[in-house]
JSON list of C-alpha atoms in Angstrom, two decimals:
[
{"chain": "A", "resi": 1, "resn": "MET", "atom": "CA", "xyz": [-60.13, -67.79, -53.95]},
{"chain": "A", "resi": 2, "resn": "SER", "atom": "CA", "xyz": [-62.97, -68.71, -56.29]},
{"chain": "A", "resi": 3, "resn": "VAL", "atom": "CA", "xyz": [-65.09, -65.82, -54.96]},
{"chain": "A", "resi": 4, "resn": "ALA", "atom": "CA", "xyz": [-62.42, -63.19, -55.72]},
{"chain": "A", "resi": 5, "resn": "ASP", "atom": "CA", "xyz": [-62.65, -61.33, -59.03]},
{"chain": "A", "resi": 6, "resn": "SER", "atom": "CA", "xyz": [-58.87, -60.80, -59.11]},
{"chain": "A", "resi": 7, "resn": "MET", "atom": "CA", "xyz": [-55.77, -61.11, -56.94]},
{"chain": "A", "resi": 8, "resn": "ILE", "atom": "CA", "xyz": [-52.63, -59.13, -56.18]},
{"chain": "A", "resi": 9, "resn": "VAL", "atom": "CA", "xyz": [-49.48, -60.98, -55.07]},
{"chain": "A", "resi": 10, "resn": "TYR", "atom": "CA", "xyz": [-45.90, -59.93, -54.27]},
{"chain": "A", "resi": 11, "resn": "SER", "atom": "CA", "xyz": [-43.94, -62.34, -56.44]},
{"chain": "A", "resi": 12, "resn": "LYS", "atom": "CA", "xyz": [-43.88, -64.78, -59.36]},
{"chain": "A", "resi": 13, "resn": "SER", "atom": "CA", "xyz": [-43.46, -67.72, -56.98]},
{"chain": "A", "resi": 14, "resn": "VAL", "atom": "CA", "xyz": [-46.69, -66.85, -55.15]},
{"chain": "A", "resi": 15, "resn": "LYS", "atom": "CA", "xyz": [-48.52, -66.42, -58.47]},
{"chain": "A", "resi": 16, "resn": "SER", "atom": "CA", "xyz": [-47.23, -69.81, -59.61]},
{"chain": "A", "resi": 17, "resn": "ARG", "atom": "CA", "xyz": [-48.53, -71.40, -56.41]},
{"chain": "A", "resi": 18, "resn": "TYR", "atom": "CA", "xyz": [-52.05, -70.08, -57.01]},
{"chain": "A", "resi": 19, "resn": "THR", "atom": "CA", "xyz": [-52.10, -71.07, -60.69]},
{"chain": "A", "resi": 20, "resn": "LYS", "atom": "CA", "xyz": [-51.23, -74.63, -59.63]},
{"chain": "A", "resi": 21, "resn": "TYR", "atom": "CA", "xyz": [-54.44, -74.61, -57.60]},
{"chain": "A", "resi": 22, "resn": "GLY", "atom": "CA", "xyz": [-56.43, -73.60, -60.67]},
{"chain": "A", "resi": 23, "resn": "VAL", "atom": "CA", "xyz": [-56.54, -69.80, -60.40]},
{"chain": "A", "resi": 24, "resn": "SER", "atom": "CA", "xyz": [-56.36, -68.20, -63.85]},
{"chain": "A", "resi": 25, "resn": "SER", "atom": "CA", "xyz": [-53.01, -66.53, -64.53]},
{"chain": "A", "resi": 26, "resn": "SER", "atom": "CA", "xyz": [-54.73, -63.47, -66.04]},
{"chain": "A", "resi": 27, "resn": "LYS", "atom": "CA", "xyz": [-56.63, -63.02, -62.78]},
{"chain": "A", "resi": 28, "resn": "ILE", "atom": "CA", "xyz": [-53.42, -62.47, -60.79]},
{"chain": "A", "resi": 29, "resn": "GLY", "atom": "CA", "xyz": [-51.41, -59.25, -60.85]},
{"chain": "A", "resi": 30, "resn": "ILE", "atom": "CA", "xyz": [-47.85, -59.16, -59.50]},
{"chain": "A", "resi": 31, "resn": "CYS", "atom": "CA", "xyz": [-47.08, -56.03, -57.49]},
{"chain": "A", "resi": 32, "resn": "PRO", "atom": "CA", "xyz": [-43.68, -56.25, -55.73]},
{"chain": "A", "resi": 33, "resn": "ASN", "atom": "CA", "xyz": [-43.53, -54.56, -52.34]},
{"chain": "A", "resi": 34, "resn": "ILE", "atom": "CA", "xyz": [-41.23, -51.68, -53.30]},
{"chain": "A", "resi": 35, "resn": "GLN", "atom": "CA", "xyz": [-41.07, -47.99, -52.52]},
{"chain": "A", "resi": 36, "resn": "ARG", "atom": "CA", "xyz": [-40.29, -45.00, -54.72]},
{"chain": "A", "resi": 37, "resn": "GLU", "atom": "CA", "xyz": [-36.63, -45.19, -55.64]},
{"chain": "A", "resi": 38, "resn": "ASP", "atom": "CA", "xyz": [-36.07, -41.44, -55.92]},
{"chain": "A", "resi": 39, "resn": "THR", "atom": "CA", "xyz": [-37.37, -40.86, -52.38]},
{"chain": "A", "resi": 40, "resn": "PHE", "atom": "CA", "xyz": [-35.17, -43.61, -50.92]},
{"chain": "A", "resi": 41, "resn": "ARG", "atom": "CA", "xyz": [-32.04, -42.52, -52.78]},
{"chain": "A", "resi": 42, "resn": "ASN", "atom": "CA", "xyz": [-32.55, -38.88, -51.81]},
{"chain": "A", "resi": 43, "resn": "SER", "atom": "CA", "xyz": [-32.59, -40.03, -48.18]},
{"chain": "A", "resi": 44, "resn": "LEU", "atom": "CA", "xyz": [-29.37, -41.98, -48.74]},
{"chain": "A", "resi": 45, "resn": "SER", "atom": "CA", "xyz": [-27.60, -39.00, -50.27]},
{"chain": "A", "resi": 46, "resn": "ASN", "atom": "CA", "xyz": [-28.40, -36.94, -47.17]},
{"chain": "A", "resi": 47, "resn": "TYR", "atom": "CA", "xyz": [-26.32, -39.31, -45.03]},
{"chain": "A", "resi": 48, "resn": "LEU", "atom": "CA", "xyz": [-23.16, -39.69, -47.13]},
{"chain": "A", "resi": 49, "resn": "SER", "atom": "CA", "xyz": [-21.11, -37.47, -44.80]},
{"chain": "A", "resi": 50, "resn": "ILE", "atom": "CA", "xyz": [-22.30, -39.46, -41.77]},
{"chain": "A", "resi": 51, "resn": "ALA", "atom": "CA", "xyz": [-21.32, -42.72, -43.48]},
{"chain": "A", "resi": 52, "resn": "ASN", "atom": "CA", "xyz": [-17.83, -41.45, -44.28]},
{"chain": "A", "resi": 53, "resn": "ARG", "atom": "CA", "xyz": [-17.40, -40.19, -40.72]},
{"chain": "A", "resi": 54, "resn": "LEU", "atom": "CA", "xyz": [-18.48, -43.58, -39.38]},
{"chain": "A", "resi": 55, "resn": "ILE", "atom": "CA", "xyz": [-15.66, -45.26, -41.30]},
{"chain": "A", "resi": 56, "resn": "ALA", "atom": "CA", "xyz": [-13.12, -43.42, -39.17]},
{"chain": "A", "resi": 57, "resn": "GLU", "atom": "CA", "xyz": [-15.06, -43.69, -35.91]},
{"chain": "A", "resi": 58, "resn": "ARG", "atom": "CA", "xyz": [-15.60, -47.45, -36.22]},
{"chain": "A", "resi": 59, "resn": "SER", "atom": "CA", "xyz": [-12.27, -48.32, -37.88]},
{"chain": "A", "resi": 60, "resn": "LEU", "atom": "CA", "xyz": [-14.02, -49.59, -41.02]},
{"chain": "A", "resi": 61, "resn": "ASN", "atom": "CA", "xyz": [-11.45, -48.39, -43.54]},
{"chain": "A", "resi": 62, "resn": "GLY", "atom": "CA", "xyz": [-10.49, -51.26, -45.85]},
{"chain": "A", "resi": 63, "resn": "LYS", "atom": "CA", "xyz": [-13.15, -53.57, -44.44]},
{"chain": "A", "resi": 64, "resn": "ARG", "atom": "CA", "xyz": [-15.34, -55.61, -46.78]},
{"chain": "A", "resi": 65, "resn": "ILE", "atom": "CA", "xyz": [-18.77, -55.41, -45.22]},
{"chain": "A", "resi": 66, "resn": "VAL", "atom": "CA", "xyz": [-21.43, -58.10, -45.50]},
{"chain": "A", "resi": 67, "resn": "LEU", "atom": "CA", "xyz": [-24.79, -56.75, -44.31]},
{"chain": "A", "resi": 68, "resn": "PHE", "atom": "CA", "xyz": [-27.90, -58.41, -42.92]},
{"chain": "A", "resi": 69, "resn": "VAL", "atom": "CA", "xyz": [-30.98, -56.42, -41.86]},
{"chain": "A", "resi": 70, "resn": "GLY", "atom": "CA", "xyz": [-33.97, -58.08, -40.22]},
{"chain": "A", "resi": 71, "resn": "ARG", "atom": "CA", "xyz": [-35.50, -59.63, -37.13]},
{"chain": "A", "resi": 72, "resn": "LEU", "atom": "CA", "xyz": [-33.33, -62.10, -35.26]},
{"chain": "A", "resi": 73, "resn": "VAL", "atom": "CA", "xyz": [-35.69, -65.06, -35.32]},
{"chain": "A", "resi": 74, "resn": "LYS", "atom": "CA", "xyz": [-35.01, -68.64, -36.43]},
{"chain": "A", "resi": 75, "resn": "ILE", "atom": "CA", "xyz": [-36.83, -68.37, -39.74]},
{"chain": "A", "resi": 76, "resn": "LYS", "atom": "CA", "xyz": [-34.40, -65.66, -40.90]},
{"chain": "A", "resi": 77, "resn": "GLY", "atom": "CA", "xyz": [-31.56, -68.19, -41.05]},
{"chain": "A", "resi": 78, "resn": "VAL", "atom": "CA", "xyz": [-28.91, -65.91, -39.51]},
{"chain": "A", "resi": 79, "resn": "ASP", "atom": "CA", "xyz": [-27.35, -68.93, -37.79]},
{"chain": "A", "resi": 80, "resn": "ARG", "atom": "CA", "xyz": [-26.54, -70.40, -41.20]},
{"chain": "A", "resi": 81, "resn": "LEU", "atom": "CA", "xyz": [-25.15, -67.06, -42.35]},
{"chain": "A", "resi": 82, "resn": "LEU", "atom": "CA", "xyz": [-22.82, -67.08, -39.34]},
{"chain": "A", "resi": 83, "resn": "LYS", "atom": "CA", "xyz": [-21.73, -70.65, -40.12]},
{"chain": "A", "resi": 84, "resn": "ALA", "atom": "CA", "xyz": [-21.00, -69.66, -43.72]},
{"chain": "A", "resi": 85, "resn": "PHE", "atom": "CA", "xyz": [-19.09, -66.64, -42.49]},
{"chain": "A", "resi": 86, "resn": "ILE", "atom": "CA", "xyz": [-16.64, -68.88, -40.61]},
{"chain": "A", "resi": 87, "resn": "GLU", "atom": "CA", "xyz": [-15.17, -69.87, -44.00]},
{"chain": "A", "resi": 88, "resn": "VAL", "atom": "CA", "xyz": [-15.47, -66.32, -45.31]},
{"chain": "A", "resi": 89, "resn": "SER", "atom": "CA", "xyz": [-13.44, -64.93, -42.40]},
{"chain": "A", "resi": 90, "resn": "LYS", "atom": "CA", "xyz": [-10.58, -67.34, -43.20]},
{"chain": "A", "resi": 91, "resn": "SER", "atom": "CA", "xyz": [-10.52, -66.57, -46.93]},
{"chain": "A", "resi": 92, "resn": "VAL", "atom": "CA", "xyz": [-11.16, -62.83, -46.64]},
{"chain": "A", "resi": 93, "resn": "PRO", "atom": "CA", "xyz": [-9.49, -61.68, -43.39]},
{"chain": "A", "resi": 94, "resn": "ASP", "atom": "CA", "xyz": [-10.64, -58.07, -43.78]},
{"chain": "A", "resi": 95, "resn": "SER", "atom": "CA", "xyz": [-14.30, -59.10, -44.07]},
{"chain": "A", "resi": 96, "resn": "LEU", "atom": "CA", "xyz": [-16.86, -57.94, -41.54]},
{"chain": "A", "resi": 97, "resn": "LEU", "atom": "CA", "xyz": [-20.40, -59.21, -40.98]},
{"chain": "A", "resi": 98, "resn": "VAL", "atom": "CA", "xyz": [-22.79, -56.51, -39.75]},
{"chain": "A", "resi": 99, "resn": "ILE", "atom": "CA", "xyz": [-26.09, -57.76, -38.35]},
{"chain": "A", "resi": 100, "resn": "VAL", "atom": "CA", "xyz": [-28.75, -55.07, -37.97]},
{"chain": "A", "resi": 101, "resn": "GLY", "atom": "CA", "xyz": [-31.82, -56.15, -36.04]},
{"chain": "A", "resi": 102, "resn": "ASP", "atom": "CA", "xyz": [-32.96, -57.60, -32.76]},
{"chain": "A", "resi": 103, "resn": "GLY", "atom": "CA", "xyz": [-35.07, -60.48, -31.54]},
{"chain": "A", "resi": 104, "resn": "PRO", "atom": "CA", "xyz": [-35.22, -63.60, -29.38]},
{"chain": "A", "resi": 105, "resn": "GLU", "atom": "CA", "xyz": [-32.32, -65.29, -31.19]},
{"chain": "A", "resi": 106, "resn": "ARG", "atom": "CA", "xyz": [-29.79, -62.52, -30.60]},
{"chain": "A", "resi": 107, "resn": "LEU", "atom": "CA", "xyz": [-28.08, -64.04, -27.54]},
{"chain": "A", "resi": 108, "resn": "THR", "atom": "CA", "xyz": [-27.90, -67.46, -29.22]},
{"chain": "A", "resi": 109, "resn": "LEU", "atom": "CA", "xyz": [-26.35, -65.90, -32.31]},
{"chain": "A", "resi": 110, "resn": "GLU", "atom": "CA", "xyz": [-23.85, -63.90, -30.28]},
{"chain": "A", "resi": 111, "resn": "LYS", "atom": "CA", "xyz": [-22.79, -67.10, -28.50]},
{"chain": "A", "resi": 112, "resn": "LEU", "atom": "CA", "xyz": [-22.46, -68.87, -31.86]},
{"chain": "A", "resi": 113, "resn": "ALA", "atom": "CA", "xyz": [-20.17, -66.12, -33.14]},
{"chain": "A", "resi": 114, "resn": "LEU", "atom": "CA", "xyz": [-18.06, -66.40, -29.98]},
{"chain": "A", "resi": 115, "resn": "ARG", "atom": "CA", "xyz": [-17.81, -70.22, -30.13]},
{"chain": "A", "resi": 116, "resn": "SER", "atom": "CA", "xyz": [-16.95, -70.10, -33.82]},
{"chain": "A", "resi": 117, "resn": "GLY", "atom": "CA", "xyz": [-14.02, -67.75, -33.27]},
{"chain": "A", "resi": 118, "resn": "ILE", "atom": "CA", "xyz": [-15.44, -64.98, -35.46]},
{"chain": "A", "resi": 119, "resn": "LYS", "atom": "CA", "xyz": [-16.63, -62.62, -32.72]},
{"chain": "A", "resi": 120, "resn": "GLU", "atom": "CA", "xyz": [-14.12, -59.94, -33.73]},
{"chain": "A", "resi": 121, "resn": "GLN", "atom": "CA", "xyz": [-15.45, -59.95, -37.30]},
{"chain": "A", "resi": 122, "resn": "VAL", "atom": "CA", "xyz": [-19.15, -59.80, -36.44]},
{"chain": "A", "resi": 123, "resn": "ILE", "atom": "CA", "xyz": [-20.97, -56.65, -35.32]},
{"chain": "A", "resi": 124, "resn": "PHE", "atom": "CA", "xyz": [-24.42, -56.89, -33.75]},
{"chain": "A", "resi": 125, "resn": "GLU", "atom": "CA", "xyz": [-25.87, -53.40, -34.18]},
{"chain": "A", "resi": 126, "resn": "GLY", "atom": "CA", "xyz": [-29.32, -54.09, -32.75]},
{"chain": "A", "resi": 127, "resn": "ARG", "atom": "CA", "xyz": [-32.48, -52.57, -34.20]},
{"chain": "A", "resi": 128, "resn": "LEU", "atom": "CA", "xyz": [-31.85, -49.35, -36.13]},
{"chain": "A", "resi": 129, "resn": "GLU", "atom": "CA", "xyz": [-34.09, -46.83, -37.88]},
{"chain": "A", "resi": 130, "resn": "GLY", "atom": "CA", "xyz": [-33.72, -43.69, -39.98]},
{"chain": "A", "resi": 131, "resn": "ALA", "atom": "CA", "xyz": [-30.21, -42.36, -40.55]},
{"chain": "A", "resi": 132, "resn": "ASP", "atom": "CA", "xyz": [-28.64, -45.01, -38.29]},
{"chain": "A", "resi": 133, "resn": "LEU", "atom": "CA", "xyz": [-30.00, -47.73, -40.59]},
{"chain": "A", "resi": 134, "resn": "LEU", "atom": "CA", "xyz": [-29.50, -45.99, -43.92]},
{"chain": "A", "resi": 135, "resn": "VAL", "atom": "CA", "xyz": [-25.78, -45.40, -43.37]},
{"chain": "A", "resi": 136, "resn": "TRP", "atom": "CA", "xyz": [-25.26, -49.18, -43.34]},
{"chain": "A", "resi": 137, "resn": "TYR", "atom": "CA", "xyz": [-26.90, -49.41, -46.77]},
{"chain": "A", "resi": 138, "resn": "LEU", "atom": "CA", "xyz": [-24.22, -46.96, -47.88]},
{"chain": "A", "resi": 139, "resn": "LEU", "atom": "CA", "xyz": [-21.39, -48.76, -46.08]},
{"chain": "A", "resi": 140, "resn": "GLY", "atom": "CA", "xyz": [-22.28, -52.34, -46.99]},
{"chain": "A", "resi": 141, "resn": "ASP", "atom": "CA", "xyz": [-20.49, -54.03, -49.89]},
{"chain": "A", "resi": 142, "resn": "LEU", "atom": "CA", "xyz": [-22.76, -57.08, -50.08]},
{"chain": "A", "resi": 143, "resn": "PHE", "atom": "CA", "xyz": [-26.23, -57.80, -48.70]},
{"chain": "A", "resi": 144, "resn": "VAL", "atom": "CA", "xyz": [-27.38, -61.30, -47.69]},
{"chain": "A", "resi": 145, "resn": "LEU", "atom": "CA", "xyz": [-30.95, -62.48, -47.01]},
{"chain": "A", "resi": 146, "resn": "PRO", "atom": "CA", "xyz": [-30.67, -66.12, -45.80]},
{"chain": "A", "resi": 147, "resn": "SER", "atom": "CA", "xyz": [-34.31, -66.68, -44.76]},
{"chain": "A", "resi": 148, "resn": "HIS", "atom": "CA", "xyz": [-35.74, -70.21, -44.65]},
{"chain": "A", "resi": 149, "resn": "HIS", "atom": "CA", "xyz": [-39.11, -68.68, -45.59]},
{"chain": "A", "resi": 150, "resn": "GLU", "atom": "CA", "xyz": [-39.88, -65.08, -46.56]},
{"chain": "A", "resi": 151, "resn": "PRO", "atom": "CA", "xyz": [-43.13, -64.01, -48.26]},
{"chain": "A", "resi": 152, "resn": "TYR", "atom": "CA", "xyz": [-41.22, -61.11, -49.77]},
{"chain": "A", "resi": 153, "resn": "GLY", "atom": "CA", "xyz": [-38.23, -59.39, -48.09]},
{"chain": "A", "resi": 154, "resn": "ALA", "atom": "CA", "xyz": [-38.41, -55.62, -48.59]},
{"chain": "A", "resi": 155, "resn": "VAL", "atom": "CA", "xyz": [-34.83, -55.20, -47.34]},
{"chain": "A", "resi": 156, "resn": "VAL", "atom": "CA", "xyz": [-33.69, -56.64, -50.67]},
{"chain": "A", "resi": 157, "resn": "ASN", "atom": "CA", "xyz": [-35.33, -53.68, -52.44]},
{"chain": "A", "resi": 158, "resn": "GLU", "atom": "CA", "xyz": [-33.50, -51.24, -50.21]},
{"chain": "A", "resi": 159, "resn": "ALA", "atom": "CA", "xyz": [-30.13, -52.90, -50.72]},
{"chain": "A", "resi": 160, "resn": "LEU", "atom": "CA", "xyz": [-30.55, -52.93, -54.50]},
{"chain": "A", "resi": 161, "resn": "MET", "atom": "CA", "xyz": [-31.69, -49.31, -54.58]},
{"chain": "A", "resi": 162, "resn": "ALA", "atom": "CA", "xyz": [-28.55, -48.47, -52.59]},
{"chain": "A", "resi": 163, "resn": "GLY", "atom": "CA", "xyz": [-26.48, -50.13, -55.32]},
{"chain": "A", "resi": 164, "resn": "MET", "atom": "CA", "xyz": [-25.48, -53.12, -53.17]},
{"chain": "A", "resi": 165, "resn": "PRO", "atom": "CA", "xyz": [-25.34, -56.60, -54.77]},
{"chain": "A", "resi": 166, "resn": "VAL", "atom": "CA", "xyz": [-27.61, -59.10, -53.01]},
{"chain": "A", "resi": 167, "resn": "LEU", "atom": "CA", "xyz": [-27.35, -62.80, -52.23]},
{"chain": "A", "resi": 168, "resn": "CYS", "atom": "CA", "xyz": [-30.99, -63.79, -51.77]},
{"chain": "A", "resi": 169, "resn": "SER", "atom": "CA", "xyz": [-32.54, -67.00, -50.47]},
{"chain": "A", "resi": 170, "resn": "ASN", "atom": "CA", "xyz": [-34.60, -68.90, -53.02]},
{"chain": "A", "resi": 171, "resn": "ARG", "atom": "CA", "xyz": [-37.28, -69.09, -50.31]},
{"chain": "A", "resi": 172, "resn": "ALA", "atom": "CA", "xyz": [-37.82, -65.31, -50.45]},
{"chain": "A", "resi": 173, "resn": "GLY", "atom": "CA", "xyz": [-40.31, -63.65, -52.79]},
{"chain": "A", "resi": 174, "resn": "ALA", "atom": "CA", "xyz": [-37.83, -60.84, -53.41]},
{"chain": "A", "resi": 175, "resn": "SER", "atom": "CA", "xyz": [-35.61, -63.32, -55.27]},
{"chain": "A", "resi": 176, "resn": "ASP", "atom": "CA", "xyz": [-37.69, -62.25, -58.30]},
{"chain": "A", "resi": 177, "resn": "LEU", "atom": "CA", "xyz": [-35.60, -59.06, -58.29]},
{"chain": "A", "resi": 178, "resn": "ILE", "atom": "CA", "xyz": [-32.28, -60.86, -58.64]},
{"chain": "A", "resi": 179, "resn": "CYS", "atom": "CA", "xyz": [-30.76, -61.08, -62.11]},
{"chain": "A", "resi": 180, "resn": "GLU", "atom": "CA", "xyz": [-27.96, -63.57, -61.47]},
{"chain": "A", "resi": 181, "resn": "GLY", "atom": "CA", "xyz": [-24.51, -62.26, -62.30]},
{"chain": "A", "resi": 182, "resn": "LYS", "atom": "CA", "xyz": [-25.81, -58.69, -62.65]},
{"chain": "A", "resi": 183, "resn": "ASN", "atom": "CA", "xyz": [-27.14, -57.60, -59.27]},
{"chain": "A", "resi": 184, "resn": "GLY", "atom": "CA", "xyz": [-26.55, -60.70, -57.18]},
{"chain": "A", "resi": 185, "resn": "TYR", "atom": "CA", "xyz": [-27.24, -64.42, -56.88]},
{"chain": "A", "resi": 186, "resn": "ILE", "atom": "CA", "xyz": [-29.97, -66.71, -55.57]},
{"chain": "A", "resi": 187, "resn": "PHE", "atom": "CA", "xyz": [-29.05, -69.56, -53.23]},
{"chain": "A", "resi": 188, "resn": "ASP", "atom": "CA", "xyz": [-30.50, -72.39, -51.17]},
{"chain": "A", "resi": 189, "resn": "PRO", "atom": "CA", "xyz": [-30.41, -71.16, -47.54]},
{"chain": "A", "resi": 190, "resn": "TYR", "atom": "CA", "xyz": [-29.63, -74.69, -46.33]},
{"chain": "A", "resi": 191, "resn": "ASP", "atom": "CA", "xyz": [-26.47, -74.90, -48.46]},
{"chain": "A", "resi": 192, "resn": "THR", "atom": "CA", "xyz": [-24.02, -72.99, -46.26]},
{"chain": "A", "resi": 193, "resn": "SER", "atom": "CA", "xyz": [-21.01, -74.14, -48.30]},
{"chain": "A", "resi": 194, "resn": "ARG", "atom": "CA", "xyz": [-22.32, -72.51, -51.47]},
{"chain": "A", "resi": 195, "resn": "LEU", "atom": "CA", "xyz": [-23.33, -69.40, -49.55]},
{"chain": "A", "resi": 196, "resn": "ALA", "atom": "CA", "xyz": [-19.78, -69.12, -48.21]},
{"chain": "A", "resi": 197, "resn": "ARG", "atom": "CA", "xyz": [-18.37, -69.52, -51.74]},
{"chain": "A", "resi": 198, "resn": "LEU", "atom": "CA", "xyz": [-20.70, -66.85, -53.13]},
{"chain": "A", "resi": 199, "resn": "ILE", "atom": "CA", "xyz": [-19.78, -64.38, -50.39]},
{"chain": "A", "resi": 200, "resn": "ILE", "atom": "CA", "xyz": [-16.06, -65.01, -50.89]},
{"chain": "A", "resi": 201, "resn": "GLU", "atom": "CA", "xyz": [-16.33, -64.58, -54.68]},
{"chain": "A", "resi": 202, "resn": "GLN", "atom": "CA", "xyz": [-18.20, -61.30, -54.27]},
{"chain": "A", "resi": 203, "resn": "LEU", "atom": "CA", "xyz": [-15.87, -59.88, -51.63]},
{"chain": "A", "resi": 204, "resn": "ARG", "atom": "CA", "xyz": [-12.80, -60.69, -53.71]},
{"chain": "A", "resi": 205, "resn": "ASN", "atom": "CA", "xyz": [-14.21, -58.52, -56.48]},
{"chain": "A", "resi": 206, "resn": "LYS", "atom": "CA", "xyz": [-11.99, -55.44, -56.12]},
{"chain": "A", "resi": 207, "resn": "SER", "atom": "CA", "xyz": [-14.53, -53.16, -57.79]},
{"chain": "A", "resi": 208, "resn": "LEU", "atom": "CA", "xyz": [-17.02, -54.01, -55.03]},
{"chain": "A", "resi": 209, "resn": "VAL", "atom": "CA", "xyz": [-15.16, -52.27, -52.20]},
{"chain": "A", "resi": 210, "resn": "GLN", "atom": "CA", "xyz": [-15.45, -48.50, -52.00]},
{"chain": "A", "resi": 211, "resn": "GLU", "atom": "CA", "xyz": [-12.47, -46.30, -51.09]},
{"chain": "A", "resi": 212, "resn": "LYS", "atom": "CA", "xyz": [-14.79, -43.45, -50.23]},
{"chain": "A", "resi": 213, "resn": "ILE", "atom": "CA", "xyz": [-18.49, -43.81, -49.67]},
{"chain": "A", "resi": 214, "resn": "LYS", "atom": "CA", "xyz": [-20.57, -42.35, -52.47]},
{"chain": "A", "resi": 215, "resn": "LEU", "atom": "CA", "xyz": [-24.04, -42.93, -53.84]},
{"chain": "A", "resi": 216, "resn": "ARG", "atom": "CA", "xyz": [-23.72, -45.98, -56.09]},
{"chain": "A", "resi": 217, "resn": "GLN", "atom": "CA", "xyz": [-25.82, -46.65, -59.15]},
{"chain": "A", "resi": 218, "resn": "SER", "atom": "CA", "xyz": [-29.07, -48.43, -58.31]},
{"chain": "A", "resi": 219, "resn": "LEU", "atom": "CA", "xyz": [-29.25, -52.16, -59.06]},
{"chain": "A", "resi": 220, "resn": "MET", "atom": "CA", "xyz": [-33.04, -52.34, -58.86]},
{"chain": "A", "resi": 221, "resn": "PRO", "atom": "CA", "xyz": [-34.31, -54.03, -62.06]},
{"chain": "A", "resi": 222, "resn": "ILE", "atom": "CA", "xyz": [-37.80, -52.48, -61.99]},
{"chain": "A", "resi": 223, "resn": "SER", "atom": "CA", "xyz": [-39.22, -49.08, -61.08]},
{"chain": "A", "resi": 224, "resn": "PHE", "atom": "CA", "xyz": [-42.01, -48.23, -58.68]},
{"chain": "A", "resi": 225, "resn": "ASN", "atom": "CA", "xyz": [-44.25, -47.29, -61.62]},
{"chain": "A", "resi": 226, "resn": "GLU", "atom": "CA", "xyz": [-43.58, -50.64, -63.30]},
{"chain": "A", "resi": 227, "resn": "SER", "atom": "CA", "xyz": [-44.45, -52.52, -60.12]},
{"chain": "A", "resi": 228, "resn": "VAL", "atom": "CA", "xyz": [-47.77, -50.68, -59.89]},
{"chain": "A", "resi": 229, "resn": "GLN", "atom": "CA", "xyz": [-48.78, -52.10, -63.28]},
{"chain": "A", "resi": 230, "resn": "GLY", "atom": "CA", "xyz": [-49.50, -55.45, -61.61]},
{"chain": "A", "resi": 231, "resn": "PHE", "atom": "CA", "xyz": [-51.96, -53.72, -59.30]},
{"chain": "A", "resi": 232, "resn": "VAL", "atom": "CA", "xyz": [-53.57, -51.94, -62.26]},
{"chain": "A", "resi": 233, "resn": "GLN", "atom": "CA", "xyz": [-53.83, -55.25, -64.16]},
{"chain": "A", "resi": 234, "resn": "ALA", "atom": "CA", "xyz": [-55.65, -56.91, -61.26]},
{"chain": "A", "resi": 235, "resn": "VAL", "atom": "CA", "xyz": [-58.08, -54.00, -60.83]},
{"chain": "A", "resi": 236, "resn": "ASN", "atom": "CA", "xyz": [-58.82, -53.83, -64.56]},
{"chain": "A", "resi": 237, "resn": "TYR", "atom": "CA", "xyz": [-59.45, -57.58, -64.66]},
{"chain": "A", "resi": 238, "resn": "ALA", "atom": "CA", "xyz": [-61.89, -57.33, -61.75]},
{"chain": "A", "resi": 239, "resn": "PHE", "atom": "CA", "xyz": [-63.91, -54.57, -63.40]},
{"chain": "A", "resi": 240, "resn": "THR", "atom": "CA", "xyz": [-63.86, -55.76, -67.00]},
{"chain": "A", "resi": 241, "resn": "THR", "atom": "CA", "xyz": [-64.28, -59.52, -66.69]},
{"chain": "A", "resi": 242, "resn": "PRO", "atom": "CA", "xyz": [-67.83, -60.86, -66.24]},
{"chain": "A", "resi": 243, "resn": "ASN", "atom": "CA", "xyz": [-68.39, -63.01, -63.14]}
]
C-alpha cells in the first residue's frame, strides 16, 4: 500500500486494520457501500399492496418474522442462526424465520431445520430479486446477519432503509451502521445463546410487529451523500498531498 496516494475502504474496522500496518489515517477515506435511500424507499412503497396481499396468501398474519438474505454458504453462519432459532421458536411460538437465498448449503440447512423440529417455523424462499425480494424487507420484523466473515454486508443497508432493526455480526463491516439500542445490536456470531436472547428480546417488543404493512421510518444512520464524503476525502488527499 506504500505506493498508493490514498485509499478507500468500506468500514472503520478495515481502516483500523490498515492503520495498524502503518498506513496514515488521513490517507484512508471510509465510504460505506450504500445506495441512495430515496430510490430504494420509493421502490419499497410501490410494493406495499403486494406485501399486504402476501400476508393473507401465506398465512403470515400475527407472525413475527426474522429475515435473513444472502448466499447459503458456510461463511454466512446460517447454521448458527438456525440453532439460535430453536430457542426462539420455544419462547416466541408465533415467530417465523424466513431465509432468502440459495447456495450449496441449502439442503444441509433444510435437514438441520427438520432435525431440530423447527421445520414448520422456517421458510426457505430461495433466491429472489426485484419485487419478490423487496416485499420481504417490508414484511420482516427483524433482520439478522450472522456471518463468520463479511467484508461489508450490503443487505444490512437495505434492512435499515426499510426501517427494520438489525442484529449484525461483529465480523461484518456493516456493523459500523449499528447504533446499539437504537437500530439494532452487534453480536459474536459464534455465541448462539446470546443471539437467541437478542432475537427473543426484539420479537417480544410489541411495537416491532406491524398490524398492517406500511413504509416504516428509515433506521439508516447516514445518508448516501454523507457516505460519499469518504470518497471525496481520499481523492482530495491523493491530489493535494505531495508524494
